[in-house]
Short mmCIF file of C-alpha atoms and ligand atoms in Angstrom, two decimals:
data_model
loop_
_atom_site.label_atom_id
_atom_site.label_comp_id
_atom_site.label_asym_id
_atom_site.label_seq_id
_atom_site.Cartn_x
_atom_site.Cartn_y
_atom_site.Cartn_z
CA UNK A 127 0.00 0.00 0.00
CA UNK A 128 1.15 3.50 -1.37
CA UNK A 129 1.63 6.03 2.11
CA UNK A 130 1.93 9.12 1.95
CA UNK A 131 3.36 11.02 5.11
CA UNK A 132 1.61 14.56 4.67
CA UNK A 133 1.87 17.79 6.52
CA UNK A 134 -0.58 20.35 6.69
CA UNK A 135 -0.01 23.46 4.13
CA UNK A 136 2.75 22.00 2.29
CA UNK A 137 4.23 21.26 -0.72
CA UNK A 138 3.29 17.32 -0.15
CA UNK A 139 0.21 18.24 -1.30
CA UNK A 140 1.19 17.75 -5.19
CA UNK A 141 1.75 14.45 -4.39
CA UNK A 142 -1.83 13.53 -3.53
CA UNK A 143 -2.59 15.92 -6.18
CA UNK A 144 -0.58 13.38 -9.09
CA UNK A 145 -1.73 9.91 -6.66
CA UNK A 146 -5.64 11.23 -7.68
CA UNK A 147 -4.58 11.97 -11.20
CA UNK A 148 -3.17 8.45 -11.95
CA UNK A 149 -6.44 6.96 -10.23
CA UNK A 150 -4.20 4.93 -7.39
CA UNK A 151 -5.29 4.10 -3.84
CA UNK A 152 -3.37 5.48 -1.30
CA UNK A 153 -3.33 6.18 2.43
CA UNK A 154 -2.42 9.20 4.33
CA UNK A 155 -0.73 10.04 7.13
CA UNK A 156 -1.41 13.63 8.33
CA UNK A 157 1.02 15.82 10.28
CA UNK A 158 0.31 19.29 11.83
CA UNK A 159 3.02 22.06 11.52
CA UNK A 160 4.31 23.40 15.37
CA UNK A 161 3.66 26.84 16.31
CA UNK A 162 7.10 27.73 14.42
CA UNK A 163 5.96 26.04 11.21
CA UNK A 164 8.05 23.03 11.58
CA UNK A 165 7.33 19.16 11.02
CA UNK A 166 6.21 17.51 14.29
CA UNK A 167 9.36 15.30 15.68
CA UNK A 168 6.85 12.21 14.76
CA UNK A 169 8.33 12.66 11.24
CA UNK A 170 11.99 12.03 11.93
CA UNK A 171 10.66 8.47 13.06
CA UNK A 172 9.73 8.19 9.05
CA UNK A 173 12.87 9.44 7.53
CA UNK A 174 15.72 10.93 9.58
CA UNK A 175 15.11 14.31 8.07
CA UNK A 176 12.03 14.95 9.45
CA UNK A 177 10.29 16.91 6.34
CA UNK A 178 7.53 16.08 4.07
CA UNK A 179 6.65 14.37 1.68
CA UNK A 180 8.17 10.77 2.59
CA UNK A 181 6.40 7.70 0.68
CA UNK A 182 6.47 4.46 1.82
CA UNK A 183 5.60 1.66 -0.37
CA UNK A 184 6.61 -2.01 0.59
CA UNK A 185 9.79 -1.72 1.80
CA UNK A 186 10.47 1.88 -0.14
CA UNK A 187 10.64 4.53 2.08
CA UNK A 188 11.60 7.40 0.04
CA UNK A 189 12.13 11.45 0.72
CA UNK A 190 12.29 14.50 -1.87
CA UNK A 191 9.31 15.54 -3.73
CA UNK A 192 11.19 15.32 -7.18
CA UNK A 193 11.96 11.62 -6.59
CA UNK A 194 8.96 10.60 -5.28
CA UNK A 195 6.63 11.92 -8.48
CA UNK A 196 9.39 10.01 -10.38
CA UNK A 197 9.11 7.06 -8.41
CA UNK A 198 5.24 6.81 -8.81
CA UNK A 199 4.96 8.09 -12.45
CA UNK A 200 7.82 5.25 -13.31
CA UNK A 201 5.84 2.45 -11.01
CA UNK A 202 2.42 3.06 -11.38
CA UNK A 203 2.41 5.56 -14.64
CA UNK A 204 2.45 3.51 -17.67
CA UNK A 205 3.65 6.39 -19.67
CA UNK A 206 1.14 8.76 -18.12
CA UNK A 207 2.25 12.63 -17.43
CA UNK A 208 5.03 12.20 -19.30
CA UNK A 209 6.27 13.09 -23.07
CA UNK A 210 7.83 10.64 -25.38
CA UNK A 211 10.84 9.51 -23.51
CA UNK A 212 14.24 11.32 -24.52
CA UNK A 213 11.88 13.72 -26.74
CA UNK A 214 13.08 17.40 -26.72
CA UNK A 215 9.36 18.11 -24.47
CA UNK A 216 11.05 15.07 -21.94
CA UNK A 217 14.36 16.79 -21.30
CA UNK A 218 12.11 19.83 -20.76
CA UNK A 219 10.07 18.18 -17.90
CA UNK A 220 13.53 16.83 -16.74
CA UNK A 221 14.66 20.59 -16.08
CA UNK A 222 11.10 22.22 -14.43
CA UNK A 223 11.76 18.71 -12.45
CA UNK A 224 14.58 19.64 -10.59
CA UNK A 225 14.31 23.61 -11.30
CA UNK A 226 10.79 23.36 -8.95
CA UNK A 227 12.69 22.57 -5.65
CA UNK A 228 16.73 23.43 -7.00
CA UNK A 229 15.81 26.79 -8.26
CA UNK A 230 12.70 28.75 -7.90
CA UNK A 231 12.12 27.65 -4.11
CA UNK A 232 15.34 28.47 -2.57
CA UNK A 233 14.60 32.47 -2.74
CA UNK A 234 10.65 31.81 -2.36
CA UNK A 235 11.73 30.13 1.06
CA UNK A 236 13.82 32.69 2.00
CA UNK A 237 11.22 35.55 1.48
CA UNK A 238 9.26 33.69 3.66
CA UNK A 239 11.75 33.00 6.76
CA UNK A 240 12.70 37.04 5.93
CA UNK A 241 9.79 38.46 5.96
CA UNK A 242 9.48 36.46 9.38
CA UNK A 243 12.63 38.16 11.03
CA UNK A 244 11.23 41.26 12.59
CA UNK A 245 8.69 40.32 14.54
CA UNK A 246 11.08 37.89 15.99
CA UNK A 247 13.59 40.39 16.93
CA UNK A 248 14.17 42.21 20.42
CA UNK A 249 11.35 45.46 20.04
CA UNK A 250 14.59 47.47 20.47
CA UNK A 251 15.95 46.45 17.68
CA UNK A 252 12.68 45.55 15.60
CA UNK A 253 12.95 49.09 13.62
CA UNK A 254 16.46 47.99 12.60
CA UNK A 255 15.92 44.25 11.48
CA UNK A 256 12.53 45.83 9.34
CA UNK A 257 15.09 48.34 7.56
CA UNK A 258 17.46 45.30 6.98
CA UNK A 259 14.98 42.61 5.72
CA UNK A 260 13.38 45.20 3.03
CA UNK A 261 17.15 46.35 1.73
CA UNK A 262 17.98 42.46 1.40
CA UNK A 263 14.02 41.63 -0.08
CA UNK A 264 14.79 44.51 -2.96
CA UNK A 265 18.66 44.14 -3.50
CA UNK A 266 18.70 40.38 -3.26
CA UNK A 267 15.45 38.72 -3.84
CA UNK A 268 13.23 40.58 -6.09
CA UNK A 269 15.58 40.98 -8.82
CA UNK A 270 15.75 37.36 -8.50
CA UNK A 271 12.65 36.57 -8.11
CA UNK A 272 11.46 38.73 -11.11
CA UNK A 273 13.55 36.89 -13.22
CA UNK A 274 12.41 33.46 -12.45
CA UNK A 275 8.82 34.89 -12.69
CA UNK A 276 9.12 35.86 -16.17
CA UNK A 277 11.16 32.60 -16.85
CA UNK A 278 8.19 30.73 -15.47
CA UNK A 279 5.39 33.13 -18.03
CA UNK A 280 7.48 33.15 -20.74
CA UNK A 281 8.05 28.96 -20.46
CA UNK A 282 3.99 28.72 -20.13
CA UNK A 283 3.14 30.98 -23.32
CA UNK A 284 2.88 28.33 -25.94
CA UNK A 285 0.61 26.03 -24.34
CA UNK A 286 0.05 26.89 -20.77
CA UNK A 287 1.79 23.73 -19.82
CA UNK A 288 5.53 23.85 -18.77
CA UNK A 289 6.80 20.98 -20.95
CA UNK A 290 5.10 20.62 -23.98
CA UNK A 291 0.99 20.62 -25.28
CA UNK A 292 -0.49 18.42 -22.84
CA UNK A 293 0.24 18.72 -18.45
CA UNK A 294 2.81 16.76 -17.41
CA UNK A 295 4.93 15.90 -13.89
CA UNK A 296 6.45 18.92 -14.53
CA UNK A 297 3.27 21.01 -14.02
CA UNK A 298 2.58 19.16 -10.77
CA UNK A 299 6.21 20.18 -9.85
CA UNK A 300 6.02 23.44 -10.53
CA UNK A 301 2.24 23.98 -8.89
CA UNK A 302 3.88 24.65 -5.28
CA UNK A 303 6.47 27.45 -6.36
CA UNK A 304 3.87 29.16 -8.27
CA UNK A 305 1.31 28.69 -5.68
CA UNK A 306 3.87 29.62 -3.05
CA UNK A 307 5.14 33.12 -5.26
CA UNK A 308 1.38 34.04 -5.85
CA UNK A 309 0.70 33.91 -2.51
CA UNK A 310 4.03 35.85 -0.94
CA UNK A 311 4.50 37.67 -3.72
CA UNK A 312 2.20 38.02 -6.59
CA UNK A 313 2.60 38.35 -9.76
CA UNK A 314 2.18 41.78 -11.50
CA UNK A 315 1.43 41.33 -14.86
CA UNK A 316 2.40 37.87 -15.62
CA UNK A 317 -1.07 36.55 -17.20
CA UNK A 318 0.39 33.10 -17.77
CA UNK A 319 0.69 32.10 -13.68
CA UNK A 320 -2.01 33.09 -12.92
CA UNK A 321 -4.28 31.16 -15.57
CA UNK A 322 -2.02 28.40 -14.93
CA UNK A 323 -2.91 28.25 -11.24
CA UNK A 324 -6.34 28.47 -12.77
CA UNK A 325 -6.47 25.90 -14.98
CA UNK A 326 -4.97 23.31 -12.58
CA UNK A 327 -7.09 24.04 -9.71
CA UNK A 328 -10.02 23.34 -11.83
CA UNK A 329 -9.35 19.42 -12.47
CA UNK A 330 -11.46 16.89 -10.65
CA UNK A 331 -8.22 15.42 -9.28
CA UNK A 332 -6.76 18.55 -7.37
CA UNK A 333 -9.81 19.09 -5.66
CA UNK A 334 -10.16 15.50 -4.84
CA UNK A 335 -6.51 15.69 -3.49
CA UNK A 336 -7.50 18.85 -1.49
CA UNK A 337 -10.46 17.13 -0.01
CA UNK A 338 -7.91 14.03 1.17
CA UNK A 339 -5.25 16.38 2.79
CA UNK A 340 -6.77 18.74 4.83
CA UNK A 341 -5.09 22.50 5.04
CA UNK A 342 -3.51 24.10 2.35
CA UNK A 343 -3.58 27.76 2.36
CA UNK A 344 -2.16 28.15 -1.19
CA UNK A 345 -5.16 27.11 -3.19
N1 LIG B 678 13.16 19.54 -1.21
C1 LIG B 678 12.34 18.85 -0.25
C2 LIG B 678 11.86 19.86 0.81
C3 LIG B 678 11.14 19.20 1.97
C4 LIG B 678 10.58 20.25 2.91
O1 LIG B 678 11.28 21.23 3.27
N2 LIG B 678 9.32 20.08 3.30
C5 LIG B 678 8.67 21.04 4.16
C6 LIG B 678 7.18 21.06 3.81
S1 LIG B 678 6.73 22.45 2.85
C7 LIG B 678 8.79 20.65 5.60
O2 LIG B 678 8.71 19.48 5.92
N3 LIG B 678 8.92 21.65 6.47
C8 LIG B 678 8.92 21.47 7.88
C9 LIG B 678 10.28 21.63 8.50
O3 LIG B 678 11.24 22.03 7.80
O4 LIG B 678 10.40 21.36 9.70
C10 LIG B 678 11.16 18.21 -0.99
O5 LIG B 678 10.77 18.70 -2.05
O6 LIG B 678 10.64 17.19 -0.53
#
């Protein structure tokens, strides 16, 4: 049986998002955040990093969203969400594959813990850390984060998938940065994420996999 070790408001949701869209039966385990945002210790007993998603299938126990959509599309996929293998579209979904967690949510997760900062800070100094967190948001992270925006709208123009004419793993990738940046960010003038957050929330299987796991503020 096909477990999924979830936590609340996380980017484990795209795997019960891709479990509904290939039609498989799976259980899940459900995990709520702390009061700091991080995984309950309960996790570490899964996988000694203590983050979600972790699947366990058999004997599998397996971490890393990227692998995990490969392991299930590969297992259980018969070709499904995927272009032709070593087809031009293929190598694409290769790169939004490890781009998703490698490149665009590095500086999304860092806005985040950022933007945190202040209101963690001694009052004394809170004036301070705000002037510091909004010189390193504009210097550091919204050039970057502009650019990997209009990487993101320009990659979606064609089709309004992110490797080739029909949705793919790389879509189901790539639905948790975009949610995340629409949500701590948004996305001025980009038409292409937001129709593409859009478009996926309106198949049967992402609500379906909303309705299994709970909270999820991004959608
Ligand atoms: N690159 C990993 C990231 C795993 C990760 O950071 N998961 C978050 C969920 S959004 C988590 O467990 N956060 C809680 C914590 O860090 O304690 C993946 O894609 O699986």
């Amino acid at each position: 049986m096909i477990t999924i070790h979830h936590l609340e408001n996380s980017r484990s949701q795209r795997i019960l998002w891709l479990l509904e869209e290939l039609g498989l039966r799976y259980e899940v385990k459900s995990y709520k955040r702390l009061p700091s945002l991080a995984a309950p210790p309960e996790l570490k007993q899964v996988h000694p990093l203590g983050k979600s998603p972790v699947l366990t299938d058999g004997g599998l126990t397996l971490a890393e969203t990227g692998a995990i959509v490969t392991y299930l599309a590969e297992t259980y996929g018969a070709g499904r969400l995927q272009p032709e293998r070593g087809s031009p579209d293929w190598w694409r979904m290769q790169h939004f594959l490890h781009h998703a967690e490698g490149s665009a949510m590095p500086p999304l997760f860092m806005k985040l813990v950022f933007a945190r900062i202040p209101a963690q800070a001694p009052l004394v100094v809170r004036p301070v850390a705000k002037a510091l967190m909004r010189g390193v948001d504009q210097h550091l992270l919204a050039p970057r984060l502009a650019d990997l925006f209009d990487y993101w709208d320009a990659a979606l123009a064609d089709t309004g998938w992110f490797a080739g004419p029909n949705m793919t793993l790389a879509d189901i990738m790539m639905s948790f940065p975009l949610e995340a940046a629409g949500s701590r960010v948004g996305f001025e003038g980009r038409r292409n994420l937001p129709a593409f957050l859009e478009r996926i929330h309106a198949r049967p299987a992402y609500g379906a996999a909303l309705a299994r796991g709970g909270p999820y503020a991004y959608a």
